[in-house]
Amino acid sequence: MAAAVAMETDDAGNRLRFQLELEFVQCLANPNYLNFLAQRGYFKDKAFVNYLKYLLYWKEPEYAKYLKYPQCLHMLELLQYEHFRKELVNAQCAKFIDEQQILHWQHYSRKRMRLQQALAEQQQQNTTAGK
C-alpha cells in the first residue's frame, strides 16, 4: 500500500516538473524575458547556466512535440554561449531579437499562404484537366 502511494506521489511530482520545465523553456522564446533574466544576473549564476544546459533535452523529438513556441529551442541553444548571455543585458539586443522574430513569422506566413494558393490552383487545374 505504501509503495502505491509513493508511486502516485512520484508520478504527480514528475508531471508537475514536466509542466514547470515546459513552461520555463517556452518563456525563453520571449527576448524581453531573457533581458529581464540577464539584468537581474541570472546568467552569471553557474547553477542557472547548468540548468539551461540540462534543459537541452527539450530538443529531443519526444519532448519538442509539446512545445508551442519552437523558437524557444533556438534561444535555449544560444543561451549555451556566454557571449550571447552577456549581450542580453542590453535592451537593444532584446529588441533586435524581438523584431527579427516578428519578421520571420511575417515572412513565414506569407510564404506559406503562397504555397497553399499554388497547391490549390494546381489541384483545381488537375480537376479541370481530368474532366
CSV table of N, CA, C and O in Angstrom, one decimal:
chain,number,residue,atom,x,y,z
A,1,MET,N,0.8,-1.2,0.0
A,1,MET,CA,0.0,0.0,0.0
A,1,MET,C,0.9,1.3,0.0
A,1,MET,O,0.6,2.2,-0.7
A,2,ALA,N,1.9,1.3,0.8
A,2,ALA,CA,2.8,2.4,0.9
A,2,ALA,C,3.5,2.7,-0.4
A,2,ALA,O,3.8,3.8,-0.8
A,3,ALA,N,3.9,1.6,-1.0
A,3,ALA,CA,4.6,1.7,-2.3
A,3,ALA,C,3.7,2.3,-3.4
A,3,ALA,O,4.2,3.1,-4.2
A,4,ALA,N,2.4,1.9,-3.4
A,4,ALA,CA,1.5,2.5,-4.4
A,4,ALA,C,1.3,4.0,-4.1
A,4,ALA,O,1.3,4.8,-5.1
A,5,VAL,N,1.2,4.4,-2.9
A,5,VAL,CA,1.1,5.9,-2.6
A,5,VAL,C,2.4,6.6,-3.0
A,5,VAL,O,2.3,7.7,-3.6
A,6,ALA,N,3.5,6.0,-2.7
A,6,ALA,CA,4.8,6.6,-3.1
A,6,ALA,C,4.9,6.7,-4.6
A,6,ALA,O,5.4,7.8,-5.1
A,7,MET,N,4.4,5.7,-5.4
A,7,MET,CA,4.5,5.8,-6.8
A,7,MET,C,3.5,6.9,-7.4
A,7,MET,O,3.9,7.6,-8.3
A,8,GLU,N,2.4,7.0,-6.8
A,8,GLU,CA,1.4,8.1,-7.2
A,8,GLU,C,2.1,9.5,-6.9
A,8,GLU,O,1.9,10.4,-7.7
A,9,THR,N,2.7,9.6,-5.8
A,9,THR,CA,3.4,10.9,-5.4
A,9,THR,C,4.5,11.2,-6.4
A,9,THR,O,4.6,12.3,-6.9
A,10,ASP,N,5.3,10.1,-6.8
A,10,ASP,CA,6.3,10.3,-7.8
A,10,ASP,C,5.7,10.7,-9.1
A,10,ASP,O,6.3,11.6,-9.8
A,11,ASP,N,4.7,10.1,-9.6
A,11,ASP,CA,4.0,10.4,-10.8
A,11,ASP,C,3.5,11.9,-10.8
A,11,ASP,O,3.7,12.6,-11.8
A,12,ALA,N,2.9,12.3,-9.7
A,12,ALA,CA,2.4,13.7,-9.6
A,12,ALA,C,3.6,14.6,-9.7
A,12,ALA,O,3.5,15.7,-10.3
A,13,GLY,N,4.6,14.3,-9.0
A,13,GLY,CA,5.8,15.2,-8.9
A,13,GLY,C,6.5,15.3,-10.3
A,13,GLY,O,6.9,16.4,-10.7
A,14,ASN,N,6.5,14.2,-11.0
A,14,ASN,CA,7.1,14.2,-12.4
A,14,ASN,C,6.2,15.0,-13.3
A,14,ASN,O,6.8,15.7,-14.2
A,15,ARG,N,4.9,14.9,-13.2
A,15,ARG,CA,4.0,15.7,-14.1
A,15,ARG,C,4.2,17.2,-13.8
A,15,ARG,O,4.3,18.0,-14.7
A,16,LEU,N,4.3,17.5,-12.5
A,16,LEU,CA,4.5,18.9,-12.2
A,16,LEU,C,5.8,19.4,-12.7
A,16,LEU,O,5.9,20.5,-13.2
A,17,ARG,N,6.9,18.6,-12.5
A,17,ARG,CA,8.2,19.0,-13.0
A,17,ARG,C,8.2,19.2,-14.5
A,17,ARG,O,8.7,20.2,-15.0
A,18,PHE,N,7.5,18.3,-15.2
A,18,PHE,CA,7.4,18.4,-16.7
A,18,PHE,C,6.7,19.7,-17.1
A,18,PHE,O,7.1,20.4,-18.0
A,19,GLN,N,5.6,20.0,-16.4
A,19,GLN,CA,4.8,21.2,-16.7
A,19,GLN,C,5.6,22.5,-16.4
A,19,GLN,O,5.6,23.4,-17.2
A,20,LEU,N,6.3,22.5,-15.3
A,20,LEU,CA,7.1,23.7,-15.0
A,20,LEU,C,8.3,23.9,-15.9
A,20,LEU,O,8.5,25.0,-16.4
A,21,GLU,N,9.0,22.8,-16.3
A,21,GLU,CA,10.1,22.9,-17.2
A,21,GLU,C,9.6,23.3,-18.6
A,21,GLU,O,10.2,24.1,-19.3
A,22,LEU,N,8.4,22.7,-19.0
A,22,LEU,CA,7.8,23.1,-20.3
A,22,LEU,C,7.5,24.6,-20.4
A,22,LEU,O,7.9,25.3,-21.3
A,23,GLU,N,6.9,25.1,-19.3
A,23,GLU,CA,6.5,26.5,-19.3
A,23,GLU,C,7.8,27.4,-19.3
A,23,GLU,O,7.8,28.4,-20.0
A,24,PHE,N,8.8,27.0,-18.5
A,24,PHE,CA,10.0,27.8,-18.5
A,24,PHE,C,10.7,27.8,-19.8
A,24,PHE,O,11.1,28.9,-20.3
A,25,VAL,N,10.9,26.7,-20.4
A,25,VAL,CA,11.6,26.6,-21.7
A,25,VAL,C,10.8,27.5,-22.7
A,25,VAL,O,11.5,28.2,-23.5
A,26,GLN,N,9.5,27.4,-22.7
A,26,GLN,CA,8.8,28.3,-23.7
A,26,GLN,C,8.9,29.7,-23.4
A,26,GLN,O,8.9,30.6,-24.3
A,27,CYS,N,9.1,30.1,-22.1
A,27,CYS,CA,9.4,31.5,-21.8
A,27,CYS,C,10.7,32.0,-22.4
A,27,CYS,O,10.8,33.2,-22.7
A,28,LEU,N,11.6,31.1,-22.7
A,28,LEU,CA,12.8,31.5,-23.3
A,28,LEU,C,12.7,32.1,-24.7
A,28,LEU,O,13.6,32.7,-25.3
A,29,ALA,N,11.5,31.9,-25.3
A,29,ALA,CA,11.2,32.4,-26.7
A,29,ALA,C,11.0,33.9,-26.6
A,29,ALA,O,11.0,34.6,-27.6
A,30,ASN,N,10.8,34.4,-25.4
A,30,ASN,CA,10.5,35.9,-25.3
A,30,ASN,C,11.8,36.6,-25.0
A,30,ASN,O,12.3,36.5,-23.9
A,31,PRO,N,12.3,37.4,-25.9
A,31,PRO,CA,13.5,38.1,-25.7
A,31,PRO,C,13.5,39.1,-24.5
A,31,PRO,O,14.5,39.4,-23.9
A,32,ASN,N,12.3,39.7,-24.3
A,32,ASN,CA,12.2,40.6,-23.1
A,32,ASN,C,12.3,39.9,-21.8
A,32,ASN,O,12.9,40.4,-20.9
A,33,TYR,N,11.9,38.6,-21.7
A,33,TYR,CA,12.1,37.8,-20.5
A,33,TYR,C,13.6,37.5,-20.4
A,33,TYR,O,14.1,37.6,-19.3
A,34,LEU,N,14.2,37.2,-21.5
A,34,LEU,CA,15.7,36.9,-21.4
A,34,LEU,C,16.4,38.2,-21.0
A,34,LEU,O,17.4,38.1,-20.2
A,35,ASN,N,16.0,39.3,-21.4
A,35,ASN,CA,16.6,40.6,-21.0
A,35,ASN,C,16.4,40.8,-19.5
A,35,ASN,O,17.3,41.2,-18.7
A,36,PHE,N,15.2,40.5,-19.0
A,36,PHE,CA,14.9,40.6,-17.6
A,36,PHE,C,15.8,39.7,-16.8
A,36,PHE,O,16.4,40.1,-15.8
A,37,LEU,N,16.0,38.4,-17.2
A,37,LEU,CA,16.9,37.5,-16.5
A,37,LEU,C,18.3,38.0,-16.5
A,37,LEU,O,19.0,37.9,-15.5
A,38,ALA,N,18.8,38.5,-17.6
A,38,ALA,CA,20.1,39.0,-17.8
A,38,ALA,C,20.4,40.2,-16.9
A,38,ALA,O,21.4,40.3,-16.2
A,39,GLN,N,19.4,41.1,-16.8
A,39,GLN,CA,19.6,42.3,-16.0
A,39,GLN,C,19.6,42.0,-14.5
A,39,GLN,O,20.2,42.7,-13.7
A,40,ARG,N,19.0,40.9,-14.1
A,40,ARG,CA,19.0,40.5,-12.7
A,40,ARG,C,20.1,39.5,-12.4
A,40,ARG,O,20.1,39.0,-11.2
A,41,GLY,N,21.0,39.3,-13.3
A,41,GLY,CA,22.2,38.5,-13.0
A,41,GLY,C,22.0,37.0,-13.0
A,41,GLY,O,22.9,36.3,-12.7
A,42,TYR,N,20.9,36.5,-13.5
A,42,TYR,CA,20.7,35.0,-13.5
A,42,TYR,C,21.7,34.3,-14.4
A,42,TYR,O,22.1,33.2,-14.1
A,43,PHE,N,22.1,35.0,-15.5
A,43,PHE,CA,23.0,34.3,-16.4
A,43,PHE,C,24.5,34.3,-15.9
A,43,PHE,O,25.4,33.7,-16.5
A,44,LYS,N,24.7,35.0,-14.8
A,44,LYS,CA,26.1,34.9,-14.2
A,44,LYS,C,26.1,33.8,-13.1
A,44,LYS,O,27.2,33.5,-12.7
A,45,ASP,N,25.0,33.2,-12.8
A,45,ASP,CA,24.9,32.2,-11.8
A,45,ASP,C,25.2,30.8,-12.4
A,45,ASP,O,24.5,30.4,-13.3
A,46,LYS,N,26.3,30.2,-12.0
A,46,LYS,CA,26.8,28.9,-12.6
A,46,LYS,C,25.7,27.9,-12.5
A,46,LYS,O,25.5,27.1,-13.5
A,47,ALA,N,25.0,27.8,-11.4
A,47,ALA,CA,23.9,26.8,-11.3
A,47,ALA,C,22.8,27.0,-12.3
A,47,ALA,O,22.3,26.1,-12.9
A,48,PHE,N,22.5,28.3,-12.5
A,48,PHE,CA,21.4,28.6,-13.5
A,48,PHE,C,21.9,28.2,-14.9
A,48,PHE,O,21.1,27.7,-15.7
A,49,VAL,N,23.1,28.5,-15.3
A,49,VAL,CA,23.7,28.2,-16.6
A,49,VAL,C,23.7,26.7,-16.7
A,49,VAL,O,23.4,26.1,-17.8
A,50,ASN,N,24.0,25.9,-15.7
A,50,ASN,CA,24.0,24.5,-15.7
A,50,ASN,C,22.6,24.0,-16.0
A,50,ASN,O,22.3,23.0,-16.7
A,51,TYR,N,21.6,24.6,-15.4
A,51,TYR,CA,20.2,24.3,-15.5
A,51,TYR,C,19.8,24.5,-17.0
A,51,TYR,O,19.1,23.6,-17.6
A,52,LEU,N,20.3,25.5,-17.6
A,52,LEU,CA,20.0,25.8,-19.1
A,52,LEU,C,20.6,24.7,-19.9
A,52,LEU,O,20.0,24.2,-20.9
A,53,LYS,N,21.8,24.2,-19.5
A,53,LYS,CA,22.4,23.1,-20.2
A,53,LYS,C,21.5,21.8,-20.1
A,53,LYS,O,21.3,21.1,-21.0
A,54,TYR,N,21.1,21.6,-18.9
A,54,TYR,CA,20.2,20.4,-18.6
A,54,TYR,C,19.0,20.4,-19.4
A,54,TYR,O,18.5,19.4,-19.9
A,55,LEU,N,18.4,21.6,-19.7
A,55,LEU,CA,17.1,21.7,-20.4
A,55,LEU,C,17.3,21.4,-21.9
A,55,LEU,O,16.3,21.3,-22.6
A,56,LEU,N,18.5,21.2,-22.4
A,56,LEU,CA,18.7,20.9,-23.8
A,56,LEU,C,17.9,19.6,-24.2
A,56,LEU,O,17.7,19.3,-25.4
A,57,TYR,N,17.5,18.8,-23.2
A,57,TYR,CA,16.8,17.6,-23.5
A,57,TYR,C,15.5,17.9,-24.3
A,57,TYR,O,14.9,17.0,-25.0
A,58,TRP,N,15.0,19.1,-24.2
A,58,TRP,CA,13.8,19.5,-24.8
A,58,TRP,C,13.9,19.5,-26.4
A,58,TRP,O,12.9,19.5,-27.1
A,59,LYS,N,15.1,19.4,-26.9
A,59,LYS,CA,15.4,19.4,-28.3
A,59,LYS,C,15.0,18.0,-28.9
A,59,LYS,O,14.9,17.8,-30.1
A,60,GLU,N,14.9,17.0,-28.0
A,60,GLU,CA,14.6,15.6,-28.4
A,60,GLU,C,13.1,15.6,-28.9
A,60,GLU,O,12.3,16.2,-28.3
A,61,PRO,N,12.9,14.9,-30.0
A,61,PRO,CA,11.5,14.9,-30.6
A,61,PRO,C,10.4,14.5,-29.6
A,61,PRO,O,9.3,15.1,-29.7
A,62,GLU,N,10.7,13.6,-28.7
A,62,GLU,CA,9.6,13.1,-27.8
A,62,GLU,C,9.2,14.2,-26.8
A,62,GLU,O,8.2,14.2,-26.2
A,63,TYR,N,10.1,15.2,-26.6
A,63,TYR,CA,9.7,16.4,-25.8
A,63,TYR,C,9.4,17.6,-26.6
A,63,TYR,O,8.4,18.3,-26.2
A,64,ALA,N,10.1,17.8,-27.7
A,64,ALA,CA,9.8,19.0,-28.5
A,64,ALA,C,8.4,19.0,-29.1
A,64,ALA,O,7.9,20.1,-29.3
A,65,LYS,N,7.8,17.9,-29.2
A,65,LYS,CA,6.4,17.9,-29.8
A,65,LYS,C,5.4,18.6,-28.9
A,65,LYS,O,4.3,19.0,-29.3
A,66,TYR,N,5.8,18.8,-27.6
A,66,TYR,CA,4.9,19.5,-26.7
A,66,TYR,C,5.0,21.1,-26.7
A,66,TYR,O,4.2,21.8,-26.1
A,67,LEU,N,6.0,21.5,-27.4
A,67,LEU,CA,6.3,23.0,-27.4
A,67,LEU,C,5.4,23.7,-28.4
A,67,LEU,O,5.1,23.3,-29.5
A,68,LYS,N,4.9,24.8,-27.9
A,68,LYS,CA,4.0,25.7,-28.8
A,68,LYS,C,4.8,26.7,-29.5
A,68,LYS,O,4.4,27.2,-30.5
A,69,TYR,N,6.0,27.1,-28.9
A,69,TYR,CA,6.8,28.2,-29.5
A,69,TYR,C,8.2,27.6,-29.8
A,69,TYR,O,9.1,27.6,-28.9
A,70,PRO,N,8.3,27.0,-31.0
A,70,PRO,CA,9.6,26.3,-31.3
A,70,PRO,C,10.8,27.2,-31.3
A,70,PRO,O,12.0,26.7,-31.1
A,71,GLN,N,10.7,28.5,-31.4
A,71,GLN,CA,11.9,29.4,-31.4
A,71,GLN,C,12.5,29.3,-30.0
A,71,GLN,O,13.7,29.7,-29.9
A,72,CYS,N,11.9,28.8,-29.0
A,72,CYS,CA,12.5,28.7,-27.7
A,72,CYS,C,13.7,27.8,-27.7
A,72,CYS,O,14.6,28.0,-27.0
A,73,LEU,N,13.6,26.8,-28.6
A,73,LEU,CA,14.8,25.9,-28.7
A,73,LEU,C,16.0,26.6,-29.2
A,73,LEU,O,17.1,26.3,-28.8
A,74,HIS,N,15.8,27.4,-30.2
A,74,HIS,CA,16.9,28.2,-30.7
A,74,HIS,C,17.5,29.1,-29.7
A,74,HIS,O,18.7,29.2,-29.5
A,75,MET,N,16.6,29.8,-28.9
A,75,MET,CA,17.1,30.6,-27.8
A,75,MET,C,17.9,29.8,-26.8
A,75,MET,O,18.9,30.2,-26.3
A,76,LEU,N,17.3,28.6,-26.4
A,76,LEU,CA,18.0,27.8,-25.5
A,76,LEU,C,19.4,27.4,-26.0
A,76,LEU,O,20.3,27.4,-25.2
A,77,GLU,N,19.5,27.1,-27.2
A,77,GLU,CA,20.8,26.8,-27.8
A,77,GLU,C,21.7,28.0,-27.7
A,77,GLU,O,22.9,27.9,-27.3
A,78,LEU,N,21.2,29.2,-28.1
A,78,LEU,CA,22.1,30.4,-28.0
A,78,LEU,C,22.5,30.7,-26.5
A,78,LEU,O,23.6,31.2,-26.3
A,79,LEU,N,21.6,30.4,-25.6
A,79,LEU,CA,22.0,30.6,-24.2
A,79,LEU,C,23.1,29.8,-23.7
A,79,LEU,O,23.6,30.0,-22.6
A,80,GLN,N,23.5,28.8,-24.4
A,80,GLN,CA,24.7,28.0,-24.0
A,80,GLN,C,26.0,28.8,-24.2
A,80,GLN,O,27.0,28.4,-23.7
A,81,TYR,N,25.9,29.9,-24.9
A,81,TYR,CA,27.1,30.7,-25.2
A,81,TYR,C,27.2,31.9,-24.3
A,81,TYR,O,26.2,32.7,-24.2
A,82,GLU,N,28.3,32.1,-23.6
A,82,GLU,CA,28.5,33.2,-22.6
A,82,GLU,C,28.3,34.5,-23.3
A,82,GLU,O,27.7,35.4,-22.7
A,83,HIS,N,28.9,34.7,-24.5
A,83,HIS,CA,28.8,36.0,-25.2
A,83,HIS,C,27.3,36.4,-25.4
A,83,HIS,O,27.0,37.5,-25.2
A,84,PHE,N,26.5,35.4,-25.8
A,84,PHE,CA,25.1,35.7,-26.0
A,84,PHE,C,24.4,36.1,-24.7
A,84,PHE,O,23.6,37.1,-24.7
A,85,ARG,N,24.7,35.4,-23.7
A,85,ARG,CA,24.1,35.7,-22.3
A,85,ARG,C,24.5,37.1,-21.9
A,85,ARG,O,23.7,37.9,-21.3
A,86,LYS,N,25.8,37.5,-22.2
A,86,LYS,CA,26.2,38.8,-21.8
A,86,LYS,C,25.5,39.9,-22.6
A,86,LYS,O,25.2,41.0,-22.0
A,87,GLU,N,25.3,39.7,-23.8
A,87,GLU,CA,24.7,40.7,-24.7
A,87,GLU,C,23.2,41.0,-24.3
A,87,GLU,O,22.7,42.0,-24.6
A,88,LEU,N,22.6,40.0,-23.7
A,88,LEU,CA,21.1,40.1,-23.4
A,88,LEU,C,20.9,41.2,-22.3
A,88,LEU,O,19.7,41.6,-22.1
A,89,VAL,N,21.9,41.6,-21.6
A,89,VAL,CA,21.7,42.7,-20.6
A,89,VAL,C,21.3,44.0,-21.3
A,89,VAL,O,20.5,44.7,-20.8
A,90,ASN,N,21.7,44.1,-22.6
A,90,ASN,CA,21.4,45.3,-23.3
A,90,ASN,C,19.9,45.2,-23.9
A,90,ASN,O,19.6,44.3,-24.6
A,91,ALA,N,19.1,46.1,-23.5
A,91,ALA,CA,17.7,46.1,-24.0
A,91,ALA,C,17.6,46.2,-25.5
A,91,ALA,O,16.6,45.6,-26.1
A,92,GLN,N,18.5,46.9,-26.2
A,92,GLN,CA,18.5,47.0,-27.6
A,92,GLN,C,18.7,45.6,-28.3
A,92,GLN,O,18.2,45.3,-29.3
A,93,CYS,N,19.5,44.8,-27.6
A,93,CYS,CA,19.7,43.4,-28.1
A,93,CYS,C,18.4,42.6,-28.1
A,93,CYS,O,18.0,42.0,-29.1
A,94,ALA,N,17.7,42.7,-27.0
A,94,ALA,CA,16.4,42.0,-26.8
A,94,ALA,C,15.4,42.6,-27.9
A,94,ALA,O,14.6,41.8,-28.5
A,95,LYS,N,15.4,43.9,-28.1
A,95,LYS,CA,14.5,44.5,-29.1
A,95,LYS,C,14.8,44.0,-30.5
A,95,LYS,O,13.9,43.7,-31.2
A,96,PHE,N,16.1,43.9,-30.8
A,96,PHE,CA,16.5,43.4,-32.1
A,96,PHE,C,16.0,42.0,-32.3
A,96,PHE,O,15.5,41.6,-33.4
A,97,ILE,N,16.2,41.1,-31.3
A,97,ILE,CA,15.8,39.7,-31.4
A,97,ILE,C,14.3,39.7,-31.6
A,97,ILE,O,13.8,38.9,-32.4
A,98,ASP,N,13.6,40.5,-30.8
A,98,ASP,CA,12.1,40.5,-30.9
A,98,ASP,C,11.7,40.9,-32.4
A,98,ASP,O,10.8,40.3,-33.0
A,99,GLU,N,12.3,41.9,-32.9
A,99,GLU,CA,11.9,42.4,-34.3
A,99,GLU,C,12.3,41.3,-35.3
A,99,GLU,O,11.5,41.1,-36.2
A,100,GLN,N,13.4,40.6,-35.1
A,100,GLN,CA,13.7,39.5,-36.1
A,100,GLN,C,12.7,38.4,-36.0
A,100,GLN,O,12.4,37.8,-37.0
A,101,GLN,N,12.3,38.1,-34.8
A,101,GLN,CA,11.3,37.0,-34.7
A,101,GLN,C,10.0,37.4,-35.4
A,101,GLN,O,9.4,36.6,-36.1
A,102,ILE,N,9.6,38.7,-35.3
A,102,ILE,CA,8.3,39.1,-35.9
A,102,ILE,C,8.5,39.1,-37.4
A,102,ILE,O,7.6,38.6,-38.1
A,103,LEU,N,9.6,39.5,-37.9
A,103,LEU,CA,9.9,39.5,-39.4
A,103,LEU,C,9.9,38.0,-39.9
A,103,LEU,O,9.4,37.8,-41.0
A,104,HIS,N,10.5,37.1,-39.1
A,104,HIS,CA,10.5,35.7,-39.5
A,104,HIS,C,9.1,35.2,-39.7
A,104,HIS,O,8.7,34.6,-40.7
A,105,TRP,N,8.2,35.5,-38.7
A,105,TRP,CA,6.9,34.9,-38.7
A,105,TRP,C,6.0,35.6,-39.8
A,105,TRP,O,5.2,34.9,-40.4
A,106,GLN,N,6.3,36.9,-40.1
A,106,GLN,CA,5.6,37.5,-41.2
A,106,GLN,C,5.9,36.9,-42.5
A,106,GLN,O,5.1,36.6,-43.3
A,107,HIS,N,7.2,36.7,-42.7
A,107,HIS,CA,7.7,36.1,-43.9
A,107,HIS,C,7.2,34.6,-44.1
A,107,HIS,O,6.7,34.2,-45.1
A,108,TYR,N,7.3,33.9,-43.0
A,108,TYR,CA,6.8,32.5,-43.0
A,108,TYR,C,5.3,32.4,-43.3
A,108,TYR,O,4.9,31.6,-44.1
A,109,SER,N,4.5,33.3,-42.7
A,109,SER,CA,3.1,33.3,-43.0
A,109,SER,C,2.8,33.6,-44.5
A,109,SER,O,2.0,32.9,-45.1
A,110,ARG,N,3.5,34.6,-45.0
A,110,ARG,CA,3.3,34.9,-46.4
A,110,ARG,C,3.7,33.8,-47.4
A,110,ARG,O,3.0,33.5,-48.3
A,111,LYS,N,4.8,33.2,-47.1
A,111,LYS,CA,5.4,32.2,-47.9
A,111,LYS,C,4.4,31.0,-47.8
A,111,LYS,O,4.1,30.3,-48.9
A,112,ARG,N,4.0,30.6,-46.7
A,112,ARG,CA,3.0,29.5,-46.5
A,112,ARG,C,1.7,29.7,-47.3
A,112,ARG,O,1.2,28.8,-47.9
A,113,MET,N,1.2,31.0,-47.2
A,113,MET,CA,0.0,31.3,-47.9
A,113,MET,C,0.2,31.2,-49.4
A,113,MET,O,-0.7,30.6,-50.1
A,114,ARG,N,1.3,31.6,-49.9
A,114,ARG,CA,1.6,31.5,-51.4
A,114,ARG,C,1.7,30.0,-51.8
A,114,ARG,O,1.2,29.6,-52.8
A,115,LEU,N,2.3,29.2,-51.0
A,115,LEU,CA,2.4,27.8,-51.3
A,115,LEU,C,1.1,27.1,-51.3
A,115,LEU,O,0.8,26.3,-52.1
A,116,GLN,N,0.2,27.5,-50.3
A,116,GLN,CA,-1.1,26.9,-50.2
A,116,GLN,C,-2.0,27.3,-51.4
A,116,GLN,O,-2.7,26.5,-52.0
A,117,GLN,N,-1.8,28.6,-51.9
A,117,GLN,CA,-2.6,29.1,-53.0
A,117,GLN,C,-2.1,28.3,-54.3
A,117,GLN,O,-2.9,27.9,-55.1
A,118,ALA,N,-0.8,28.2,-54.4
A,118,ALA,CA,-0.3,27.5,-55.6
A,118,ALA,C,-0.8,26.0,-55.6
A,118,ALA,O,-1.1,25.5,-56.7
A,119,LEU,N,-0.8,25.4,-54.5
A,119,LEU,CA,-1.3,24.0,-54.4
A,119,LEU,C,-2.7,23.9,-54.7
A,119,LEU,O,-3.2,23.0,-55.5
A,120,ALA,N,-3.5,24.8,-54.3
A,120,ALA,CA,-5.0,24.9,-54.6
A,120,ALA,C,-5.2,25.1,-56.1
A,120,ALA,O,-6.1,24.4,-56.7
A,121,GLU,N,-4.4,26.0,-56.7
A,121,GLU,CA,-4.6,26.2,-58.1
A,121,GLU,C,-4.2,25.0,-58.9
A,121,GLU,O,-4.8,24.6,-59.9
A,122,GLN,N,-3.1,24.3,-58.5
A,122,GLN,CA,-2.7,23.1,-59.2
A,122,GLN,C,-3.7,22.0,-59.1
A,122,GLN,O,-4.0,21.3,-60.0
A,123,GLN,N,-4.3,21.8,-57.9
A,123,GLN,CA,-5.4,20.8,-57.7
A,123,GLN,C,-6.6,21.2,-58.6
A,123,GLN,O,-7.2,20.3,-59.1
A,124,GLN,N,-6.9,22.5,-58.7
A,124,GLN,CA,-8.0,22.9,-59.5
A,124,GLN,C,-7.7,22.6,-61.0
A,124,GLN,O,-8.6,22.1,-61.7
A,125,GLN,N,-6.5,22.8,-61.4
A,125,GLN,CA,-6.2,22.5,-62.8
A,125,GLN,C,-6.2,21.0,-63.1
A,125,GLN,O,-6.7,20.6,-64.1
A,126,ASN,N,-5.7,20.3,-62.1
A,126,ASN,CA,-5.8,18.8,-62.3
A,126,ASN,C,-7.2,18.3,-62.4
A,126,ASN,O,-7.5,17.4,-63.1
A,127,THR,N,-8.1,18.9,-61.6
A,127,THR,CA,-9.5,18.5,-61.6
A,127,THR,C,-10.1,18.9,-62.9
A,127,THR,O,-10.9,18.1,-63.5
A,128,THR,N,-9.8,20.1,-63.4
A,128,THR,CA,-10.4,20.6,-64.7
A,128,THR,C,-9.9,19.7,-65.8
A,128,THR,O,-10.6,19.4,-66.8
A,129,ALA,N,-8.6,19.4,-65.8
A,129,ALA,CA,-8.0,18.6,-66.9
A,129,ALA,C,-8.5,17.2,-66.9
A,129,ALA,O,-8.6,16.5,-68.0
A,130,GLY,N,-8.9,16.7,-65.8
A,130,GLY,CA,-9.4,15.3,-65.7
A,130,GLY,C,-10.8,15.1,-66.2
A,130,GLY,O,-11.3,14.0,-66.4
A,131,LYS,N,-11.6,16.2,-66.4
A,131,LYS,CA,-13.0,16.1,-66.8
A,131,LYS,C,-13.1,15.9,-68.3
A,131,LYS,O,-12.5,16.0,-69.2
